[in-house]
Coordinates of C-alpha atoms in Angstrom, one line a residue:
Chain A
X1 CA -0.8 -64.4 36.9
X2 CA -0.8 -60.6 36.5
X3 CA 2.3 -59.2 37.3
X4 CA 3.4 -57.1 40.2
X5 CA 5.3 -53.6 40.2
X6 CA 8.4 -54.7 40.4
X7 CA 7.8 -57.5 37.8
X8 CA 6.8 -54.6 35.4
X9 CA 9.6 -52.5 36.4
X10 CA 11.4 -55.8 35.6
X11 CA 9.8 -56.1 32.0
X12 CA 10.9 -52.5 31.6
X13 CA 14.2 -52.9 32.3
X14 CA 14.8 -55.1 29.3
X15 CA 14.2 -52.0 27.0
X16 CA 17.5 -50.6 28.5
X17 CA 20.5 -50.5 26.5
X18 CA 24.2 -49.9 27.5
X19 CA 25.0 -45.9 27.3
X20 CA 21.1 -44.7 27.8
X21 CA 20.5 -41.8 29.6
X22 CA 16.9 -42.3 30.9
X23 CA 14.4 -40.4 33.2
X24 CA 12.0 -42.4 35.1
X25 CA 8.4 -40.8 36.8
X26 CA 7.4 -41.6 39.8
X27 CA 6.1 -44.9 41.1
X28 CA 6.7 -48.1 39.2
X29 CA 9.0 -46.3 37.1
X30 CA 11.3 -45.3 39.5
X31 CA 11.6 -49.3 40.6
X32 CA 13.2 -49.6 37.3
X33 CA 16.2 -48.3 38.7
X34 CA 16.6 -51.7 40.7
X35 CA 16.9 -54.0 37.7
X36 CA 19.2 -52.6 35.4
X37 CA 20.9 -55.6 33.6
X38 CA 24.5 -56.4 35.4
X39 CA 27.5 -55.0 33.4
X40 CA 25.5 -52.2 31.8
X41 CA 25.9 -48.8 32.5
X42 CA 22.6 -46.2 32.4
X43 CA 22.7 -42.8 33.6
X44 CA 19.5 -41.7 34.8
X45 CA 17.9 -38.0 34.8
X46 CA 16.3 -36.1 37.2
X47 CA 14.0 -33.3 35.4
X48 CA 14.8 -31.0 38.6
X49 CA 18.5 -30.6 37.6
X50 CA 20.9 -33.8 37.8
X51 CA 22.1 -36.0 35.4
X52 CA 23.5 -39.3 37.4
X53 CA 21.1 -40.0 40.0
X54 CA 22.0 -42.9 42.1
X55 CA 20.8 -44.7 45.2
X56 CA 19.2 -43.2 47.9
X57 CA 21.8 -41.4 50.6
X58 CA 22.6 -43.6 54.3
X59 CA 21.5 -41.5 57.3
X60 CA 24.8 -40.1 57.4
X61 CA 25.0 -38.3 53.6
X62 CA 21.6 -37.1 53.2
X63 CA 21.7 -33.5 52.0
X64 CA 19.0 -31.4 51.4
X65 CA 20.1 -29.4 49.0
X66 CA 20.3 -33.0 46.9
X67 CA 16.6 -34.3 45.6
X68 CA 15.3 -35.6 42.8
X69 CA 12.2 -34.7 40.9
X70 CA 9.9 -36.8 43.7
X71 CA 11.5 -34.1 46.0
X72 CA 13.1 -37.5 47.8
X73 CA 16.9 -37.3 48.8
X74 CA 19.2 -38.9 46.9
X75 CA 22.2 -39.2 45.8
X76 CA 24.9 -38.6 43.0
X77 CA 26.5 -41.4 40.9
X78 CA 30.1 -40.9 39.7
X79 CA 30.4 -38.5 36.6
X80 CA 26.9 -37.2 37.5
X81 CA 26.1 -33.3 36.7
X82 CA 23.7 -30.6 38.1
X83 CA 22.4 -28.0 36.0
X84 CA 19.2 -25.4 35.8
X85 CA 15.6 -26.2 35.4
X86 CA 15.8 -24.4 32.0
X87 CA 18.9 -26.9 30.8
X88 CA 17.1 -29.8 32.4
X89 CA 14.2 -29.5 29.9
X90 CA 16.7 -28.5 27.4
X91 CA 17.5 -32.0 27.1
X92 CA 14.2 -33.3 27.3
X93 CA 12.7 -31.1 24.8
X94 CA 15.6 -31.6 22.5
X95 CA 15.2 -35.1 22.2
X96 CA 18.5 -36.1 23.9
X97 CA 17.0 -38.6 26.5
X98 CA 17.2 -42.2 25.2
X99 CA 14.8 -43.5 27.0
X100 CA 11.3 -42.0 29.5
X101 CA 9.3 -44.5 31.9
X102 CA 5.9 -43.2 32.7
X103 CA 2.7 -44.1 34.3
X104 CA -0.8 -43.2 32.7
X105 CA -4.3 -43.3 33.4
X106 CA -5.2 -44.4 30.0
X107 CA -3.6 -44.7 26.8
X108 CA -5.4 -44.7 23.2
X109 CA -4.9 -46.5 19.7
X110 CA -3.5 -43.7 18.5
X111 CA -0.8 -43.3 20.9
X112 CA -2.0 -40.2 23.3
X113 CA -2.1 -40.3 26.9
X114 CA -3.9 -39.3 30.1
X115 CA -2.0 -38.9 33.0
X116 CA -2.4 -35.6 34.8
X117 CA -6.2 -34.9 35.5
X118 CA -8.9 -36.6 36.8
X119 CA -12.2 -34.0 36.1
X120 CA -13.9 -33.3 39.8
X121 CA -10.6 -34.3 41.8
X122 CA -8.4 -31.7 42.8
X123 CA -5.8 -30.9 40.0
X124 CA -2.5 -31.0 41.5
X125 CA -0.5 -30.1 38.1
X126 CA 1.3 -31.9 35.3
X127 CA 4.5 -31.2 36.7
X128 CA 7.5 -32.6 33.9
X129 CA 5.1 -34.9 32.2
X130 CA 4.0 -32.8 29.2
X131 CA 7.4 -31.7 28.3
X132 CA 8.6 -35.5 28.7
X133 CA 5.9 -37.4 26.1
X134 CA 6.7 -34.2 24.2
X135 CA 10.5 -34.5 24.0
X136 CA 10.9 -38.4 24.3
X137 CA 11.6 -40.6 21.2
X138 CA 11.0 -43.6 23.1
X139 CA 8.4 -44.4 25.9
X140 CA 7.6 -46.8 27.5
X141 CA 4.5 -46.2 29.8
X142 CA 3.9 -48.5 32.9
X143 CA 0.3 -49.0 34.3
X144 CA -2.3 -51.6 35.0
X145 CA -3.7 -53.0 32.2
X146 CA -7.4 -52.0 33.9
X147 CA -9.1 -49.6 36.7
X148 CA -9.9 -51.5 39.9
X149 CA -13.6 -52.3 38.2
X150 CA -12.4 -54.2 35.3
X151 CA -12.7 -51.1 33.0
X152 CA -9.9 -51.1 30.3
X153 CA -7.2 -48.5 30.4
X154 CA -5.9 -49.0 26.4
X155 CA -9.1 -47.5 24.9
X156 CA -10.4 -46.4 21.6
X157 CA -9.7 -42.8 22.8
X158 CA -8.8 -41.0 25.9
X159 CA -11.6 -39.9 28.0
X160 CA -9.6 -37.7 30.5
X161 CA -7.8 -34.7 29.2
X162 CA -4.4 -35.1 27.5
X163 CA -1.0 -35.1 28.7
X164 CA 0.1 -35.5 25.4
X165 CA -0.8 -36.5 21.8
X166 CA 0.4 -39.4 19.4
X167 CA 3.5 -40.0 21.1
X168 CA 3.1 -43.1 22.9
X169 CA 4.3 -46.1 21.4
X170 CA 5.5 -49.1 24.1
X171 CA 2.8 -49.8 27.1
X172 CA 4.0 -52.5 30.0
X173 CA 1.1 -53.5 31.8
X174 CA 0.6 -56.3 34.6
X175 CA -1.0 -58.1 31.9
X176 CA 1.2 -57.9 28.9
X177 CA 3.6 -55.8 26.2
X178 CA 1.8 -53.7 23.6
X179 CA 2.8 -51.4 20.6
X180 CA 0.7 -49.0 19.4
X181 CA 0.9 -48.0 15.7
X182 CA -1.1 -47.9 12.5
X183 CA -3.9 -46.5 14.9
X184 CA -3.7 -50.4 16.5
X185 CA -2.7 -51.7 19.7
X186 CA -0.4 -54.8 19.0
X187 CA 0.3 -57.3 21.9
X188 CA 3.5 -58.6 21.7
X189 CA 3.9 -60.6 25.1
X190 CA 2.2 -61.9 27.3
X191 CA 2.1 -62.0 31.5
X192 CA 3.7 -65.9 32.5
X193 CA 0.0 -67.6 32.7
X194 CA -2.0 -64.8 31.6
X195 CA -4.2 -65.8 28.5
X196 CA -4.8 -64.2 25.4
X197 CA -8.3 -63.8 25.8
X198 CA -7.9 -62.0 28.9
X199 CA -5.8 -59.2 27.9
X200 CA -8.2 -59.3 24.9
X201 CA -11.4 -58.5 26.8
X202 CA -9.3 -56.0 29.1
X203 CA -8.0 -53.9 26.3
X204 CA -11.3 -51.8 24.7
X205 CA -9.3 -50.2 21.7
X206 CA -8.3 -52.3 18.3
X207 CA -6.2 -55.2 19.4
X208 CA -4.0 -56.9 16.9
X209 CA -3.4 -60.6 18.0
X210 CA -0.6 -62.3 16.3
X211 CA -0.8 -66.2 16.0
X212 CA 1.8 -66.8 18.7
X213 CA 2.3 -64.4 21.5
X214 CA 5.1 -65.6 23.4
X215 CA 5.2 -65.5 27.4
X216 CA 7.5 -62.8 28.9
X217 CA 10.7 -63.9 30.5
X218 CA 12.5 -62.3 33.1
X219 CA 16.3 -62.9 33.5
Chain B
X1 CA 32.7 0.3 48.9
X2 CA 30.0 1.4 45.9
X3 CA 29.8 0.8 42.5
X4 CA 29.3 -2.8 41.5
X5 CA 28.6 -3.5 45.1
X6 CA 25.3 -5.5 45.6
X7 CA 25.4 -6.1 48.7
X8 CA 22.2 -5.0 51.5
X9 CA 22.1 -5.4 55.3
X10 CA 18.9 -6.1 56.2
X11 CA 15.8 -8.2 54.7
X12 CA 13.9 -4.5 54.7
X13 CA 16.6 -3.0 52.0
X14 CA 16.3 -6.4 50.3
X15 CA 12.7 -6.2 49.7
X16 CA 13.0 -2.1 49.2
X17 CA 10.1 -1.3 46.9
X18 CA 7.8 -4.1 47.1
X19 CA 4.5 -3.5 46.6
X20 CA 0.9 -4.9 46.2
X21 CA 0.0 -6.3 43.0
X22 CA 3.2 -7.1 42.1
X23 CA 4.3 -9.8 39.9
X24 CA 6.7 -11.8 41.9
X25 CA 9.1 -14.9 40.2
X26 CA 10.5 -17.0 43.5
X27 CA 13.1 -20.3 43.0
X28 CA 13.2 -23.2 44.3
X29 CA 12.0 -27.0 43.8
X30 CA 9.1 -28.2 46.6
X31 CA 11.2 -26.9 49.3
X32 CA 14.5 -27.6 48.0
X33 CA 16.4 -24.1 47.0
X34 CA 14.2 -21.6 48.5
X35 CA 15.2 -18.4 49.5
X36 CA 13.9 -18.8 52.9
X37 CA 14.7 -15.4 54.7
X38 CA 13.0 -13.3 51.4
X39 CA 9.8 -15.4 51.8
X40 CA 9.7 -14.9 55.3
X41 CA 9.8 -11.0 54.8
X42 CA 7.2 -10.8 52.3
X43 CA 5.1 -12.8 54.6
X44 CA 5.5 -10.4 57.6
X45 CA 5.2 -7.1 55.1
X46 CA 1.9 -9.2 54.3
X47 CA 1.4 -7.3 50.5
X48 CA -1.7 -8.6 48.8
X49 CA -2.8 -9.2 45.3
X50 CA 0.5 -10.6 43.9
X51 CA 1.1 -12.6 40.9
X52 CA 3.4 -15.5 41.8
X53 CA 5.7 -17.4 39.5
X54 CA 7.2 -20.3 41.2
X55 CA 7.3 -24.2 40.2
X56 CA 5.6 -25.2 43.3
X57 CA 3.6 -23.5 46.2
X58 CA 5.0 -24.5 49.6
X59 CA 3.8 -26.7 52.2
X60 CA 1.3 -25.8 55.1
X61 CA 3.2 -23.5 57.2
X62 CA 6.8 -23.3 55.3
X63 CA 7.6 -21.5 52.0
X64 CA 5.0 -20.1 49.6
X65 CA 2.7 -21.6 52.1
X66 CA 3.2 -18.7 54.4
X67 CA 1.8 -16.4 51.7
X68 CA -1.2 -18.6 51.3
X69 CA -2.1 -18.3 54.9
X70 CA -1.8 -14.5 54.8
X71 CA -3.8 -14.2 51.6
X72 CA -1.4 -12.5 49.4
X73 CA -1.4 -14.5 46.5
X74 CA -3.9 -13.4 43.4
X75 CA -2.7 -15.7 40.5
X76 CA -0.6 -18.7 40.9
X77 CA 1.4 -19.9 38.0
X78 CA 3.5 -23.4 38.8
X79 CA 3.5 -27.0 37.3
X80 CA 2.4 -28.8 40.3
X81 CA 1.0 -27.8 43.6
X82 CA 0.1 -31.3 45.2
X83 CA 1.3 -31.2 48.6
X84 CA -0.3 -27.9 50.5
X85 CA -4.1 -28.9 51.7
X86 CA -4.6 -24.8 52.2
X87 CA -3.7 -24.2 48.5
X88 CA -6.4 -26.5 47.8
X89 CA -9.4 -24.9 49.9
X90 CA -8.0 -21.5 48.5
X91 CA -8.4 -22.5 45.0
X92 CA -12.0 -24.3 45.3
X93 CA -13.1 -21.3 47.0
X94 CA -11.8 -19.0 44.1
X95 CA -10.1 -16.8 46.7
X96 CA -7.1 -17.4 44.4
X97 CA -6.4 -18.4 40.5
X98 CA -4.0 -20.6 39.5
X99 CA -2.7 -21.3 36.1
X100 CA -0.7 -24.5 35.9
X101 CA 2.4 -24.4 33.3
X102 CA 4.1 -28.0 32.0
X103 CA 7.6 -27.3 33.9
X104 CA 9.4 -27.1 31.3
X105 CA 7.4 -24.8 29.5
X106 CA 7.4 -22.9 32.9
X107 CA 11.4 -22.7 32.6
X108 CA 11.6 -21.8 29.5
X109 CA 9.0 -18.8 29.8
X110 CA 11.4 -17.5 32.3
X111 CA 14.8 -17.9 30.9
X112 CA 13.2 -16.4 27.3
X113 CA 11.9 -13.5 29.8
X114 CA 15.1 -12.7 31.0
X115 CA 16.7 -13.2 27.8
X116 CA 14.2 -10.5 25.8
X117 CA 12.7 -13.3 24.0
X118 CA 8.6 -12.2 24.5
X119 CA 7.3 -16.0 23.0
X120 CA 8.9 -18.9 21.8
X121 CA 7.2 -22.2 20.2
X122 CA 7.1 -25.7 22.0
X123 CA 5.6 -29.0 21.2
X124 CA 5.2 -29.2 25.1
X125 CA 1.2 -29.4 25.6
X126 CA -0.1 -28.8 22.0
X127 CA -3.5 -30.9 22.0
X128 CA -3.8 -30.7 25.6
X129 CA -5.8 -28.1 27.6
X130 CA -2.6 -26.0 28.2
X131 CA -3.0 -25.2 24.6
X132 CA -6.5 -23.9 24.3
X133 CA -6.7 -20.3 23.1
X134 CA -2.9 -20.5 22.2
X135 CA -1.6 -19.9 18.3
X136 CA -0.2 -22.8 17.2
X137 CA 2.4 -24.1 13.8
X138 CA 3.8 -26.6 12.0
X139 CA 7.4 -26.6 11.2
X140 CA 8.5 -29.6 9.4
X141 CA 5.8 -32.0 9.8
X142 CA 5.2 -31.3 14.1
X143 CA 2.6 -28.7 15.7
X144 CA 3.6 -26.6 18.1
X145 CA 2.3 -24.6 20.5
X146 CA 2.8 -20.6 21.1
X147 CA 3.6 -19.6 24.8
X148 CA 4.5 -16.1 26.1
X149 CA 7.1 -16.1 28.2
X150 CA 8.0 -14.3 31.7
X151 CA 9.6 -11.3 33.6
X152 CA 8.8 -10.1 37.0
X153 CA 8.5 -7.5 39.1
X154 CA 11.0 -8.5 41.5
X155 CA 12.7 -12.2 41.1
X156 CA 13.5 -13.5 45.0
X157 CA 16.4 -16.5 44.6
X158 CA 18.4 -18.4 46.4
X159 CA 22.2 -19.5 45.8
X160 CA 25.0 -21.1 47.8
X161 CA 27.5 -18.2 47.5
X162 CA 27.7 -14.6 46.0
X163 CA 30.6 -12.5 45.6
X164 CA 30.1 -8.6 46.7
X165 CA 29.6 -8.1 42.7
X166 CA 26.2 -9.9 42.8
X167 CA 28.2 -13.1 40.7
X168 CA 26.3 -16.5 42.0
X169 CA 27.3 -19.7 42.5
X170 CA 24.1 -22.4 43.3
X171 CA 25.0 -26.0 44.9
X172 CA 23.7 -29.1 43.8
X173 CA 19.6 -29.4 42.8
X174 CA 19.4 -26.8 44.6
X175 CA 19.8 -24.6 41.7
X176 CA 16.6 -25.6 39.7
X177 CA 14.7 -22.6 38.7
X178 CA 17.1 -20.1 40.4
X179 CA 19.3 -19.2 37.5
X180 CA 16.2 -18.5 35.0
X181 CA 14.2 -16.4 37.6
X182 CA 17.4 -14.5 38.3
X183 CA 17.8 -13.1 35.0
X184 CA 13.9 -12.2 34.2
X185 CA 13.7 -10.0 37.3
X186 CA 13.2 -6.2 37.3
X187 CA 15.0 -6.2 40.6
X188 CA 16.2 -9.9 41.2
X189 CA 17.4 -10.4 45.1
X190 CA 19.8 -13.2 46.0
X191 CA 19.6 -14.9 49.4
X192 CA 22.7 -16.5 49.5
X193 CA 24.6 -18.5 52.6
X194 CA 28.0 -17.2 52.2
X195 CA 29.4 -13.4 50.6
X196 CA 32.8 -13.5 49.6
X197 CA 35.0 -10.6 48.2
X198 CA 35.2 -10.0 44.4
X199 CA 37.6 -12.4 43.0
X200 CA 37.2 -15.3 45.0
X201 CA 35.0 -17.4 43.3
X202 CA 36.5 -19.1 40.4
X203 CA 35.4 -16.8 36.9
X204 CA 35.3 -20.2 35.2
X205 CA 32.6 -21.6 37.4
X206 CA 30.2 -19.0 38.1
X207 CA 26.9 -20.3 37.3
X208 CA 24.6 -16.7 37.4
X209 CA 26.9 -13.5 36.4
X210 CA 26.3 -10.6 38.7
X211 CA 24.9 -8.5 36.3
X212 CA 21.2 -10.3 36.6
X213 CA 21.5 -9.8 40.3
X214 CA 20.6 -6.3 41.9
X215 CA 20.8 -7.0 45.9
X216 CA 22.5 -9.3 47.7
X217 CA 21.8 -10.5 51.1
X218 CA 23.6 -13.1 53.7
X219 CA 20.0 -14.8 55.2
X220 CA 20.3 -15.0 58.8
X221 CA 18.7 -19.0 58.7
X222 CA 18.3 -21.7 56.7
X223 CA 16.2 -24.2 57.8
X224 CA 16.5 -26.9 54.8
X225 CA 13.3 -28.8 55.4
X226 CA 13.4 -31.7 53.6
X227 CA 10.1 -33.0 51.9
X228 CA 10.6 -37.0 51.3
X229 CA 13.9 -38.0 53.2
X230 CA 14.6 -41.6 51.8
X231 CA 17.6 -43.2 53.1
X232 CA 18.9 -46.6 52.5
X233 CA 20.8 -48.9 55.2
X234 CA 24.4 -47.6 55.6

């Protein structure tokens, strides 16, 4: 069975690791936040100016003046900080964030990324997303392994324009884990019932199949 | 009481000077950190042809979305202008430009503008669209891209509380792109809630030094609107 979003966000939160600071886009990212291993401590980053984001506020403690970067209220977790745009990306662009959870629209052998435009829809912006695969040592990028048709996401190369290039390296889908290097996609695990050759004829760019491929498992 | 004194009485002696064509840098995150009153003002002095620096571009009716309906914005340059349906028929009719800038490339043009840095290099976007017609370099093995930075006309911001001497202090994310803009304005203009005298806020913990700001002014309402309000269960 493919997996749902929160199963993904699940799957994703294995690649957490005591003492990460981590920023997570929005959608099944942001789910993430909900499965952080017990007895580990992550402090998560909000590109529009906070560094310890935590749960969303009860009626009572919503503040306006207290968002994150989905322009939702939140809240702040104990020893969090607020700083300026410029310092925010600072961090980003500096390579100091551990760990960046993104979507995509597609993502190619050679590790770049399509996120931000669709040609012929209305361009809303990339917001954060450039300067994230940019800054980020380690992604992870969260989508569905293909479109609604069947068409494969993990292509030979991008056919929408780039959010970033050769800096993706860790896709979850609903399907299964891949790494991308050597110019290859490697699947490392599987969806719980999902077969090989399925993720093999969803995934259109170089696939490297080990002989096992073990199953995921969620804790 | 003259001198360092910043301070201005009305939203008319804030916005002293503003003109058409102007290049105009305004804070703020979606709606979270505007400086409300300023926008307002602007809207009802209805100049035209302005170049608009700001990460974001209002909602129907509210912020930047007010100088939308009035027409007054030439070029647009923000990282994400999603959630204003006007902004949209604007751009597909070409009544307006708009030039859309990674956010924290976006930042950084403004807090190297302020700072009298004219371009900088940044990995941010190289291989992407947002690099086309840009120089680019290597330095040690990774490409970069060249990006000019920012400085405006007049810079419109908003902070929690100024002292008479123009020092700022901004609360929570509320401060975003406030502290950049503030220090790449020809004339920068802070909208704050509260004035206090010179002295009372804490030297240690003033985030914007009054010598970026050249007016101050107390807005007369803040209305705060809040974009996604999420809550949980108490």
């Amino acid at each position: 069975m493919a997996l749902n979003r929160d199963q993904i966000a699940m799957r994703v939160a294995k690649e957490l690791r005591d003492g990460y600071y981590v920023n997570l886009g929005i959608g099944i990212p942001t789910l993430v936040a909900n499965y952080v291993p017990k007895g580990m401590q992550v402090m998560l980053q909000s590109e529009n100016g906070l560094l310890g984001m935590g749960p969303f506020p009860t009626d009572e403690e919503v503040d306006a003046d207290l968002i994150n970067a989905g322009k939702q209220t939140v809240t702040t977790a104990t020893g969090a900080a607020f700083f300026s745009s410029a310092e925010s990306f600072a961090m980003i662009r500096g390579g100091h964030v551990d760990l960046t959870v993104l979507g995509a629209f597609e993502v190619d052998v050679s590790g770049n990324i399509a996120s931000w435009m669709v040609p012929g829809k209305l361009v809303k912006g990339m917001g954060g997303a450039m300067d994230l695969v940019a800054g980020a040592q380690n992604i992870v990028v969260t989508m569905t392994h293909a479109d609604k048709s069947g068409a494969s996401k993990l292509l030979k190369q991008c056919s929408l324009p780039l959010t970033g290039v050769k800096c993706i390296k860790k896709v979850v889908t609903d399907l299964a884990v891949i790494e991308i290097r050597d110019g290859k996609f490697h699947l490392i695990e599987r969806a719980p019932g999902v077969s090989v050759e399925e993720i093999q004829s969803k995934t259109e760019g170089e696939l490297v199949i080990p002989d096992h491929v073990p199953e995921m498992t969620f804790d | 009481m003259a001198g360092f004194d910043k301070v201005v009485h009305s939203y008319d002696e804030a916005l002293a000077g503003f003109k058409d064509g102007m290049t105009v840098m305004v804070g703020g995150f979606g709606l979270c950190g505007i400086p409300e009153g300023l926008i307002k003002k602007v809207y009802e002095l209805g100049n035209k042809g302005l170049t608009v620096i700001s990460n974001n571009a209002g909602v129907d009716g509210f912020g930047l979305g007010l100088w939308l309906e009035k027409r007054q914005i030439k070029t647009m340059i923000a990282s994400y202008v999603g959630e204003n349906a006007l902004f949209e028929q604007l751009l597909l009719s070409g009544e307006m430009e708009v030039i859309l800038t990674p956010q924290g490339t976006l930042a950084e043009k403004c807090r190297a503008g302020g700072a009298g840095i004219p371009a900088f290099y940044t990995a941010t976007g190289y291989g992407t669209k947002v690099a086309e017609g840009k120089p680019t370099a290597n330095f040690d093995g990774r490409d970069y891209v060249l990006e000019r930075s920012l400085t405006s006309d007049f810079s419109l911001v908003k902070a929690w509380k100024a002292d008479r001497f123009g020092n700022l202090v901004f609360r929570k994310t509320a401060m975003n792109f406030n502290p950049m803009m503030a220090t790449a304005g020809r004339i920068t203009v802070a909208e704050v809630e509260e004035i206090v005298e010179p002295g009372e806020l804490d030297p240690q913990y003033i985030h914007t030094p009054g010598i970026y700001v050249h007016r101050v002014i107390k807005g007369t309402h803040f209305e705060k609107r809040i974009e996604q309000r999420t809550v949980r269960k108490a």
